[in-house]
Amino acid sequence: MNDIATSHRGTVSDDVLISVDGLKMHFPVTEGVVLRRVVAHVKAVDGINFEIRRGETLGLVGESGCGKTTTGRCILQLERPTAGSILFEGRELSGLKGDELRAIRRRIQVIFQDPYSSLNPRLKIGEIIGEPIRVHGLIPDKAKRDQRVRELLAVCGLNPAFADRYPHEMSGGQRQRVGIARALGLEPDFIVCDEAVSALDVSIQAQVINLLEDLRDEFDLTYLFISHDLSVVRHICHRVAVMYLGKMVELAETDELFDNPKHPYTRALLEAVPIPDPVIEQARAHQIIKGEIPSPINPPSGCVFHPRCDIVVEGCPKAVPAFREVKPGHWVACTEV
Amino acid sequence: SAEEPKQGGVLRIVVGSKIPSYDGHRESTFGMIHPIRPFYSLLIRVNPDDPQSSNFICDLCEGDVPTATNDGKTYTFKIRQGAEFHDGTPLTAHDIVATYNKIVFPPEGILSNRVSRFAMVEKISAPDDFTVQFDLKYASPGFMPMVATPFNFVYAKKDLERVDPEGKDPQYGMKWHQNNINGTGAFSFVEHQPGSHVLGKRHEKYHHEGKPYLDGFKAISAPKMSVRIQAIRGGRADIEFRGFPPKSRDDLVKALGDDITVQESAWNCTFGYAGNQTKPLFQDKRVRQAMTLALDRWGASNYLSKIAIVKTVGGLALPGHPLATDEATLKTYYGYWPDIEKSREKARELLKEAGAEGASFKIWNRAVDQPYKVVGTWMLDQWKQVGLNVEQVVVPTGPWYAGLRDPDAFDVAIWPSCQSVVNPIVDAGAWISKERAADNRGYYTDPVLDEWYDQMNREGDPAKQAELYRKFEKRVLHDEAHFGQVLWWHKINPHRSFVKGWKIAPSHYLNQSLDQVWLDVPDEERKQRTMDELGG
Amino acid sequence: MATLSEGRLAVAMFEEPAALKPWHVKLRDMARKQPVGVAGAIIVVLMVLMAIFADIVTPYDPLLNSYEYMLAPPDGNYIFGTDMLGRDVYSRIVYGARTALFVGFASAAVGGILGLILGVSSAYFGGLFDLIFQRVMDVFMAFPLVIMALAVVSILGTGTENVILAIIVPFVPRCARVVRSSALQIREIPYIDAAKACGFGHARIILRHMAPNVMAPFLIMITAFVGQAILTEASLSYLGLGVQEPTPAWGLMLQGGAEEFAESAPWVAVFPGLAITLAVFGFNLFGDALRDVLDPRLRSSQ
Amino acid sequence: MYKYVIKRLLLLIPTLFGAAVLVFLLLRAVPGDVCQLRLGGGGEWIDPVALEQCKIQLGLNDPLHLQLVDFLASFFTFNFGESMWTGRPVAFEIGLRFELSLQIAIMATLVSIIVAIPLGTISAIKQNTWIDYLVRTISIAGIAIPSFWLGIIIILGLLITTQAWTGTPWMPPIDYRPLWEDPGYNLSMLIWPAVATGYRYSAVATRMTRSALLEVLREDYVRTARAKGLLEKMIINRHALRNSLLPVVTIIGIEFAFLMGGLVVTEQVFNLNGIGKLFVESVTNQDYVMTQSLVMLVVTIFVLVNLVVDILYAVLDPRIRYS
Amino acid sequence: MALLEIDELKTQFFTSAGTVLAVDGISYTVEEGETVAVVGESGCGKSVSALSILRLVADPPGRIVGGRIGFMGRNLLELSDREIREVRGRHIGIIFQEPMTSLNPVLSIGTQLTETVVHHLGYSEQKAASRALELMEMVGISDPPRRLEQYPHHLSGGMRQRVMIAMALACEPKLIIADEPTTALDVTIQAQILELMKNLTRELGVAMIIITHNLGVVARYADRVNVMYAGKIIETGTAEDVYHRPRHPYTLALLNSVPRVDQQRSAKLDPVEGQPPDLTRLDGSCSFRPRCRFAQEECAQAFPELAYVGDGHRAACFRSQEIAAGLEQVA
Ligand SMILES: Nc1ncnc2c1ncn2[C@@H]1O[C@H](COP(=O)(O)OP(=O)(O)OP(=O)(O)O)[C@@H](O)[C@H]1O
Ligand SMILES: Nc1ncnc2c1ncn2[C@@H]1O[C@H](COP(=O)(O)OP(=O)(O)OP(=O)(O)O)[C@@H](O)[C@H]1O
Ligand SMILES: [Mg+2]
Ligand SMILES: [Mg+2]
């Protein structure tokens, strides 16, 4: 395993930190005001499996609505999954309540996409970072806690004096750093980064990506890195999982996936990403994937990708393809590879 | 007067209260007297040409009002011939008997509001078709005034005996008048739009020769005082019969000059208060006396009468009535001393003696401006001047009445009493012991008063009666100060000058048959009014 | 790798955020942008000052009856004239401001806070709680004010406190509903998820994280409601259900005679009416401006 | 859609039920009763026997829970009973007043719509100019002026000005005649309260139009419309106004429902025999049956108007579809 | 003569926080049928410069304070309101970033599509309707008759953006301005839309200004690129010039800070540190100076001219020659 832990992406150990098995999250679509009847389900996540090892960064990519955020929220216990299990250090998360849940929450943190809405505008930066520390009783002493807040700000590349500011007095990049500092304050083991850099400008985005990488190394963190930006994922992740319509279609080590995509959807996705080099672009044959993403309420039968697939065969609409390992560490859900 | 009444036209009245039902026997509000009384006649009534006197004249009876025979125990009325109900039924003595039987001896389940006051009546009978005889258990000076009560509408026997077409209600006839109108009054019923108006038209077969002068009347409901005033000013109504505050009278006169005529009269309504004697503070006679001493009645008669419908300083009986106390005697009673400073001095002294200096209490007042809240606020001020600590609780009418019935609810109650026919002897029943008078607001027991009251009621000799009455009054107002009479109401009726023939009575219940009223306006306008309201 | 954070710090240190404007500059900006609102604020402030310093600014005791000066027209002695018991109308109006403001602020504050907590909780918990809560609010919203006021007043008696209660009862559901709809939006904003993810309890999330964020619609509502409460108090008093004599209160001054002699003694009706209008006007102007300032959807782009 | 309507109507039941219980309890909590008022309302002496009789007849002595069951049963069987005050059927009494209340509500709504939409639009388009300030001031004044006070001023103003001009003071009629019987009379009576309430009402709607339009004018699609080179008039009328009408419709609906049941004060000032006056009367008379029915009527109107508003929403905004 | 000639365009916002110099004297030209890209960080004035062309900047608080926009021989800034309305939609179409909010939710697609041709070309309802059908087919929307009756909320984001394109093309304009037309869309849909726009503009010979911050998009579609920073164009040239021979440190840094999907990771990213400047507080100096690792004394004195560094390739940097010569030495 250590062979993928190339020096510039940090070290990955062998022990599994998070293991997701058969995760399903179906949101009921209701009708009626008094007697809310369930008329359908949004199959936001429809049976996915993966593991994340300690120190690893797993990328989760896919188009809008494919269930990336929902997966993250399930791990964070912000949603109650319909089915499946989520093990954290071998302990089942779903069903935890009260103090146990609070204890776990300290160890699993999140960084949100939108730096504007993920900070409570009424609280000062110091309070935003300090409150969780206080509530979890990590540092009961006020002065020491303030000291810690300043440290955290510094660690995230912010001026410690910012503790007295409100979020609206800061730029987007700075706010995103505050969100990171808040998560770090609880000394978590695992952080879900849900589109943590997508809303930032390229130059700021690069700053934050570097910060995340540094912190990973410095504090031995594990990330679930959710993004729709394939370039960023390629840059930061050890392994990448591709989702489509609530299902996992491909999972492999980063360079293997990008250089050697197996699933037609992964290939189409890569094809669609423009490359910032006019010469290369000129040379690329643009095979544009057709059609739009179907609704997760009524996903296509069999392989959900078959209506847009260019290598579709007769059996595709009928049977759900198994998610199988085609090469060591390379999993694909397609019968044709 | 010299003026010749003119025939025709419709009179428009504004009425400030609501009509609960059309059955006078069970109601007690002027809100139904003003619009409904013109449809009915009474056996006897207050003389419309001299309503200020306590004289009664015959309405449906004939000749002079009868005097008692048989030691004051029998009254025999000759009934007028030729009177006719609006539906054409001729009136006989049996109708009168049926009517009074309903009032005096209502069958089970039928409401009559004056049963207790007719307690002296033994039997009512019709020796022949045009004679009615009342036999009393004992002679009572209160009897004839009760007969003349304007709520005693005369109904037709056949209406009272009507049977339910659906066969359900055995008392159908007895209740028929609640929702139907058939009388011998000057006007016959045309329509009633609840909440809006009542319309009546001339009864052609009315038993008083040549009357009524009007073609009809329209009684428009207008609960707000200001609307009624403006309606008269803006030509939407001609008259209001209850009474306006003095300031509004001045405004109307100022705005309309000669077009407005104002009639004024003392009003047979007391305005008083009582300390609740279930509460220790008011059990002390000295406190009660101090309270009455603190009120500057003579001053208030001057200045309050400019803003409120109260004016006359008096005792328990309406000033002007033969039983009323003369002013000189009155001025010796507590609270009636001409020198208010001396009076207040005495009040403070009494309070000190009673150890009740700066005592606190609340006035339980009704959420009606005139005169309740105005006078209540004034009383509060007066009592404050002798160091009492007074607040006012003002509640809507319903809860106010409910509170009066609950001795735990209030400290000092405003205690008004409005009666129709001036009848001080019977009305004195309000101030006897709480065990006998259900509306005793002082919650006191005073056997002396009870005894005097009974004597008074059975006393045939007017002189002795007056003497008893004086003793009774002095005890109520002065010696025991159970009741504080503040001021008598003062009735002010400004109306359009062209309304002629109506004379103000000392009560807004009296003299409302409208048969004497006529309109002194040009012929075309009278026609126009008839056209407008009655459609030709 | 301590050097690492130090190194980053070195880069970040010079980033100075945009300077914050001092409050007086903000105030001036607001005055320029919201002249109408500032006018409202001035009215409100004057009223409050008037109420606080009533003793100083009035020439007479508002309860002092002087029967020799009943219904005296405005003159040097009585600048707004006297009422029918000879009380100084001006003094009564000034003291009436106390009553009005007390009723206005007290009912807005109590009703507002109740509505805030109920509304936010309803939005936060959602589900069955929200459903039942909504139906109950429906009933209260549709329920006529008169009945409510009359019942409260009849059961508990008239007087300032009960008037406040009568005003609060219909206000709570209105406030809760407005708050709820904003809170529903707030609930979806990631910082609430962040709070949950930090393991905070329900009460903390509701009170510390959600409630302060619905402040903008809440404050707008509250200011408008102070005005409304003053108006309602006046109307109730006018119907005889409100504050009682001899307490100086504006609605009460308009009631009981004022109307009947509105022509010959207009000062009795005109000045209290103007006082009510002006006060409510002030609060509404202020609230309106507040809406323009606080409501981000309406904020003029800058 | 019709399914949705039926569902909403069914939803009325719990609301009505809640309101029914609430009004029932509130009314009984008030001390006193209709009999005392009827028999002694004039201040006369009350015969205790008569009082007891009256209570028995009206069922006031029955145990509370029986009274409640009776009331609920009668209500949900549409047999509303008789007024305790007049003895006439409640439906008849309300029917008499409904016409007038409805007419005023409609007239006031018309007045307000005619005033509010143009004014609100101008105010929004000319935001922060003196026109805007003027409109806002006028409309806030409309909310601030106590309606009863405005009513008094209108009536007095009419009396005084007519006396000054014609010599005889004139005031609006104080008794109602239906529009189709005597339109002149009817309108000369109802126009004043319609204007007095319409002013307040339009003030609310003007403010709402303004703020809604301001919001919409900042929307991207308005910029799109501009980019298409459309005339400003078309942009306002076709693109902006329709979107901003939604909240305005709500306000108009709520106010309409309010007018139908709540013109308590104005009806008094103008002596209108409408629902509001009946309301106050029946409450002060402690006429339980009438009051209960009126509350239910008002609640029903409120809920129905809300439903109509929601349906209008769907008409105006194709995004909203009820199924 | 070029189709569009922007010369020293200046647009400012007058706010309580001060005057925002959103567009601070930019000049560029667009030839007929050419696709020109404008790239730059958020807030650097890309949208405002585009809106200024059609004079759609909200006034207040914004105002075009100077410059000239020559279009088909006329200065757009001098046209009357009526005349500029005739240019909008008729000769210049515009496509906005947010397909979700740029269409009026209460009007049917058909109405929104036909109103331009009815208004500008005086088409009858029928003629407009058939034109609408034609347009819908052109932008690849299936089942046009049904779609025309639908409302925006019935359509997916990609569909809406197609409708926006159809609307912009309705009157056969000479120029289309596309302000981040695909930023809100998914990669696959983004690729579809861009491809469509490219094909259509080629076929119809329409010129296009495409505004984006996605360097990949520019590389794929643009003939020429203008890089903006803080209200100014700091580098302009053909796509190949700008990507392979950047002459401005900002362009350089920008290219270095994007990870590449087509290459294995080699090292950490090299971001531009610091924040973009506050547009209300610009002095006359080079606005990139605080973040620039090549900054020197001179840069604080004046803003460098946009000078030629190659054929049709210009950059606004005092040290562009040195950058060209070799980056290592400079750094
Ligand atoms: N609370 C919810 N109720 C109903 N449907 C939901 C809910 N949350 C998410 N969904 C639906 O589930 C699907 C997956 O949503 P999710 O947010 O996980 O997608 P995503 O991959 O994160 O997309 P994006 O890239 O847009 O963030 C979507 O169709 C979404 O509409
Ligand atoms: N209405 C306005 N009022 C004040 N300032 C404005 C306004 N609109 C834009 N600005 C300012 O003008 C500058 C340029 O804005 P513009 O929208 O052109 O940026 P952009 O390059 O399009 O950014 P993005 O990539 O985020 O769309 C920004 O600093 C912005 O703050
Ligand atoms: Mg997501
Ligand atoms: Mg932009």
GROMACS .gro file of N, CA, C and O in nm, chain D residues 251-316:
model
  264
 1426ILE      N    1  -5.152   4.003   0.082
 1426ILE     CA    2  -5.194   4.111   0.171
 1426ILE      C    3  -5.339   4.148   0.144
 1426ILE      O    4  -5.420   4.165   0.235
 1427ILE      N    5  -5.372   4.158   0.016
 1427ILE     CA    6  -5.509   4.195  -0.018
 1427ILE      C    7  -5.605   4.090   0.037
 1427ILE      O    8  -5.709   4.123   0.094
 1428GLY      N    9  -5.566   3.964   0.024
 1428GLY     CA   10  -5.652   3.858   0.075
 1428GLY      C   11  -5.669   3.866   0.225
 1428GLY      O   12  -5.782   3.863   0.276
 1429ILE      N   13  -5.560   3.882   0.295
 1429ILE     CA   14  -5.569   3.887   0.441
 1429ILE      C   15  -5.654   4.005   0.485
 1429ILE      O   16  -5.740   3.994   0.571
 1430GLU      N   17  -5.634   4.118   0.418
 1430GLU     CA   18  -5.710   4.236   0.456
 1430GLU      C   19  -5.858   4.217   0.426
 1430GLU      O   20  -5.944   4.259   0.501
 1431PHE      N   21  -5.884   4.151   0.315
 1431PHE     CA   22  -6.023   4.128   0.278
 1431PHE      C   23  -6.091   4.042   0.385
 1431PHE      O   24  -6.200   4.073   0.433
 1432ALA      N   25  -6.023   3.937   0.424
 1432ALA     CA   26  -6.078   3.850   0.529
 1432ALA      C   27  -6.099   3.930   0.656
 1432ALA      O   28  -6.200   3.916   0.725
 1433PHE      N   29  -6.005   4.016   0.684
 1433PHE     CA   30  -6.014   4.099   0.803
 1433PHE      C   31  -6.136   4.191   0.796
 1433PHE      O   32  -6.213   4.205   0.889
 1434LEU      N   33  -6.155   4.251   0.679
 1434LEU     CA   34  -6.268   4.342   0.662
 1434LEU      C   35  -6.400   4.270   0.681
 1434LEU      O   36  -6.495   4.324   0.736
 1435MET      N   37  -6.405   4.147   0.632
 1435MET     CA   38  -6.531   4.074   0.639
 1435MET      C   39  -6.574   4.048   0.783
 1435MET      O   40  -6.690   4.027   0.810
 1436GLY      N   41  -6.482   4.046   0.872
 1436GLY     CA   42  -6.523   4.013   1.007
 1436GLY      C   43  -6.481   4.115   1.110
 1436GLY      O   44  -6.522   4.109   1.224
 1437GLY      N   45  -6.404   4.209   1.066
 1437GLY     CA   46  -6.340   4.288   1.170
 1437GLY      C   47  -6.361   4.437   1.164
 1437GLY      O   48  -6.291   4.511   1.230
 1438LEU      N   49  -6.458   4.481   1.089
 1438LEU     CA   50  -6.476   4.626   1.078
 1438LEU      C   51  -6.546   4.681   1.201
 1438LEU      O   52  -6.637   4.763   1.190
 1439VAL      N   53  -6.503   4.635   1.314
 1439VAL     CA   54  -6.574   4.664   1.437
 1439VAL      C   55  -6.590   4.814   1.461
 1439VAL      O   56  -6.699   4.864   1.482
 1440VAL      N   57  -6.480   4.882   1.453
 1440VAL     CA   58  -6.485   5.022   1.492
 1440VAL      C   59  -6.549   5.108   1.385
 1440VAL      O   60  -6.634   5.193   1.413
 1441THR      N   61  -6.509   5.084   1.261
 1441THR     CA   62  -6.563   5.167   1.153
 1441THR      C   63  -6.715   5.154   1.142
 1441THR      O   64  -6.785   5.251   1.120
 1442GLU      N   65  -6.763   5.033   1.159
 1442GLU     CA   66  -6.908   5.015   1.150
 1442GLU      C   67  -6.979   5.094   1.259
 1442GLU      O   68  -7.089   5.145   1.239
 1443GLN      N   69  -6.916   5.106   1.373
 1443GLN     CA   70  -6.978   5.186   1.479
 1443GLN      C   71  -6.981   5.332   1.441
 1443GLN      O   72  -7.083   5.398   1.454
 1444VAL      N   73  -6.868   5.380   1.392
 1444VAL     CA   74  -6.859   5.522   1.363
 1444VAL      C   75  -6.959   5.562   1.255
 1444VAL      O   76  -7.022   5.667   1.263
 1445PHE      N   77  -6.974   5.476   1.154
 1445PHE     CA   78  -7.064   5.512   1.044
 1445PHE      C   79  -7.203   5.451   1.061
 1445PHE      O   80  -7.284   5.457   0.969
 1446ASN      N   81  -7.228   5.393   1.176
 1446ASN     CA   82  -7.356   5.330   1.205
 1446ASN      C   83  -7.396   5.232   1.095
 1446ASN      O   84  -7.506   5.239   1.040
 1447LEU      N   85  -7.306   5.139   1.065
 1447LEU     CA   86  -7.337   5.041   0.963
 1447LEU      C   87  -7.384   4.914   1.030
 1447LEU      O   88  -7.323   4.868   1.127
 1448ASN      N   89  -7.491   4.860   0.979
 1448ASN     CA   90  -7.546   4.739   1.038
 1448ASN      C   91  -7.477   4.619   0.975
 1448ASN      O   92  -7.538   4.546   0.898
 1449GLY      N   93  -7.350   4.601   1.008
 1449GLY     CA   94  -7.275   4.492   0.945
 1449GLY      C   95  -7.234   4.386   1.045
 1449GLY      O   96  -7.274   4.388   1.161
 1450ILE      N   97  -7.152   4.295   0.994
 1450ILE     CA   98  -7.109   4.183   1.077
 1450ILE      C   99  -7.030   4.231   1.199
 1450ILE      O  100  -7.045   4.179   1.308
 1451GLY      N  101  -6.945   4.330   1.176
 1451GLY     CA  102  -6.862   4.379   1.286
 1451GLY      C  103  -6.946   4.431   1.401
 1451GLY      O  104  -6.920   4.403   1.518
 1452LYS      N  105  -7.050   4.507   1.366
 1452LYS     CA  106  -7.136   4.561   1.470
 1452LYS      C  107  -7.209   4.448   1.542
 1452LYS      O  108  -7.219   4.446   1.665
 1453LEU      N  109  -7.257   4.354   1.463
 1453LEU     CA  110  -7.326   4.240   1.522
 1453LEU      C  111  -7.232   4.166   1.618
 1453LEU      O  112  -7.272   4.122   1.726
 1454PHE      N  113  -7.108   4.159   1.577
 1454PHE     CA  114  -7.008   4.093   1.657
 1454PHE      C  115  -6.997   4.157   1.795
 1454PHE      O  116  -7.009   4.093   1.899
 1455VAL      N  117  -6.974   4.287   1.791
 1455VAL     CA  118  -6.957   4.358   1.917
 1455VAL      C  119  -7.083   4.346   2.001
 1455VAL      O  120  -7.078   4.322   2.122
 1456GLU      N  121  -7.197   4.360   1.934
 1456GLU     CA  122  -7.322   4.352   2.009
 1456GLU      C  123  -7.338   4.215   2.074
 1456GLU      O  124  -7.371   4.204   2.191
 1457SER      N  125  -7.313   4.111   1.993
 1457SER     CA  126  -7.338   3.979   2.049
 1457SER      C  127  -7.237   3.948   2.159
 1457SER      O  128  -7.270   3.882   2.256
 1458VAL      N  129  -7.115   4.000   2.144
 1458VAL     CA  130  -7.019   3.978   2.251
 1458VAL      C  131  -7.062   4.052   2.376
 1458VAL      O  132  -7.064   3.997   2.486
 1459THR      N  133  -7.099   4.177   2.360
 1459THR     CA  134  -7.136   4.253   2.480
 1459THR      C  135  -7.268   4.203   2.539
 1459THR      O  136  -7.290   4.213   2.658
 1460ASN      N  137  -7.352   4.148   2.454
 1460ASN     CA  138  -7.476   4.091   2.507
 1460ASN      C  139  -7.455   3.954   2.566
 1460ASN      O  140  -7.549   3.894   2.616
 1461GLN      N  141  -7.335   3.900   2.550
 1461GLN     CA  142  -7.304   3.765   2.594
 1461GLN      C  143  -7.398   3.664   2.529
 1461GLN      O  144  -7.443   3.569   2.592
 1462ASP      N  145  -7.427   3.692   2.404
 1462ASP     CA  146  -7.511   3.602   2.326
 1462ASP      C  147  -7.419   3.491   2.272
 1462ASP      O  148  -7.361   3.503   2.165
 1463TYR      N  149  -7.407   3.385   2.350
 1463TYR     CA  150  -7.310   3.281   2.316
 1463TYR      C  151  -7.332   3.224   2.176
 1463TYR      O  152  -7.240   3.209   2.098
 1464VAL      N  153  -7.457   3.191   2.149
 1464VAL     CA  154  -7.485   3.122   2.023
 1464VAL      C  155  -7.443   3.208   1.905
 1464VAL      O  156  -7.373   3.164   1.813
 1465MET      N  157  -7.483   3.335   1.910
 1465MET     CA  158  -7.451   3.425   1.801
 1465MET      C  159  -7.299   3.445   1.790
 1465MET      O  160  -7.242   3.439   1.682
 1466THR      N  161  -7.236   3.469   1.903
 1466THR     CA  162  -7.093   3.493   1.901
 1466THR      C  163  -7.018   3.373   1.845
 1466THR      O  164  -6.929   3.386   1.761
 1467GLN      N  165  -7.056   3.257   1.894
 1467GLN     CA  166  -6.990   3.136   1.846
 1467GLN      C  167  -7.004   3.123   1.695
 1467GLN      O  168  -6.907   3.099   1.624
 1468SER      N  169  -7.125   3.145   1.646
 1468SER     CA  170  -7.145   3.131   1.502
 1468SER      C  171  -7.063   3.234   1.426
 1468SER      O  172  -7.007   3.205   1.321
 1469LEU      N  173  -7.059   3.355   1.482
 1469LEU     CA  174  -6.983   3.459   1.411
 1469LEU      C  175  -6.835   3.427   1.407
 1469LEU      O  176  -6.769   3.446   1.305
 1470VAL      N  177  -6.784   3.378   1.518
 1470VAL     CA  178  -6.642   3.343   1.518
 1470VAL      C  179  -6.616   3.236   1.413
 1470VAL      O  180  -6.521   3.245   1.335
 1471MET      N  181  -6.706   3.137   1.409
 1471MET     CA  182  -6.686   3.032   1.311
 1471MET      C  183  -6.694   3.088   1.170
 1471MET      O  184  -6.617   3.049   1.082
 1472LEU      N  185  -6.784   3.182   1.150
 1472LEU     CA  186  -6.795   3.243   1.018
 1472LEU      C  187  -6.665   3.315   0.981
 1472LEU      O  188  -6.610   3.297   0.871
 1473VAL      N  189  -6.617   3.393   1.076
 1473VAL     CA  190  -6.496   3.470   1.048
 1473VAL      C  191  -6.377   3.378   1.022
 1473VAL      O  192  -6.300   3.399   0.929
 1474VAL      N  193  -6.368   3.274   1.103
 1474VAL     CA  194  -6.258   3.180   1.083
 1474VAL      C  195  -6.271   3.112   0.947
 1474VAL      O  196  -6.174   3.099   0.872
 1475THR      N  197  -6.394   3.073   0.914
 1475THR     CA  198  -6.414   3.010   0.783
 1475THR      C  199  -6.376   3.104   0.671
 1475THR      O  200  -6.305   3.065   0.577
 1476ILE      N  201  -6.421   3.227   0.682
 1476ILE     CA  202  -6.386   3.324   0.577
 1476ILE      C  203  -6.235   3.337   0.567
 1476ILE      O  204  -6.177   3.335   0.459
 1477PHE      N  205  -6.173   3.348   0.682
 1477PHE     CA  206  -6.028   3.363   0.685
 1477PHE      C  207  -5.961   3.247   0.611
 1477PHE      O  208  -5.876   3.267   0.525
 1478VAL      N  209  -6.003   3.128   0.646
 1478VAL     CA  210  -5.940   3.011   0.585
 1478VAL      C  211  -5.971   3.004   0.435
 1478VAL      O  212  -5.884   2.978   0.353
 1479LEU      N  213  -6.096   3.033   0.400
 1479LEU     CA  214  -6.134   3.026   0.259
 1479LEU      C  215  -6.059   3.131   0.177
 1479LEU      O  216  -6.009   3.103   0.068
 1480VAL      N  217  -6.052   3.251   0.232
 1480VAL     CA  218  -5.980   3.355   0.158
 1480VAL      C  219  -5.835   3.315   0.139
 1480VAL      O  220  -5.777   3.333   0.032
 1481ASN      N  221  -5.779   3.255   0.243
 1481ASN     CA  222  -5.642   3.208   0.229
 1481ASN      C  223  -5.629   3.104   0.119
 1481ASN      O  224  -5.532   3.103   0.044
 1482LEU      N  225  -5.730   3.021   0.110
 1482LEU     CA  226  -5.729   2.919   0.005
 1482LEU      C  227  -5.736   2.986  -0.132
 1482LEU      O  228  -5.660   2.951  -0.223
 1483VAL      N  229  -5.827   3.083  -0.143
 1483VAL     CA  230  -5.839   3.154  -0.271
 1483VAL      C  231  -5.707   3.220  -0.307
 1483VAL      O  232  -5.662   3.217  -0.422
 1484VAL      N  233  -5.644   3.280  -0.207
 1484VAL     CA  234  -5.515   3.344  -0.231
 1484VAL      C  235  -5.414   3.242  -0.283
 1484VAL      O  236  -5.342   3.267  -0.380
 1485ASP      N  237  -5.415   3.125  -0.220
 1485ASP     CA  238  -5.320   3.023  -0.264
 1485ASP      C  239  -5.348   2.980  -0.407
 1485ASP      O  240  -5.257   2.955  -0.485
 1486ILE      N  241  -5.477   2.973  -0.441
 1486ILE     CA  242  -5.511   2.933  -0.578
 1486ILE      C  243  -5.468   3.043  -0.675
 1486ILE      O  244  -5.413   3.016  -0.782
 1487LEU      N  245  -5.491   3.166  -0.633
 1487LEU     CA  246  -5.449   3.278  -0.717
 1487LEU      C  247  -5.298   3.275  -0.739
 1487LEU      O  248  -5.248   3.306  -0.847
 1488TYR      N  249  -5.229   3.237  -0.635
 1488TYR     CA  250  -5.085   3.221  -0.646
 1488TYR      C  251  -5.051   3.130  -0.762
 1488TYR      O  252  -4.964   3.160  -0.843
 1489ALA      N  253  -5.122   3.018  -0.766
 1489ALA     CA  254  -5.093   2.920  -0.871
 1489ALA      C  255  -5.123   2.978  -1.008
 1489ALA      O  256  -5.056   2.947  -1.106
 1490VAL      N  257  -5.227   3.064  -1.014
 1490VAL     CA  258  -5.261   3.125  -1.142
 1490VAL      C  259  -5.151   3.221  -1.184
 1490VAL      O  260  -5.112   3.227  -1.300
 1491LEU      N  261  -5.103   3.297  -1.088
 1491LEU     CA  262  -5.004   3.400  -1.120
 1491LEU      C  263  -4.865   3.341  -1.139
 1491LEU      O  264  -4.785   3.394  -1.214
   0.00000   0.00000   0.00000
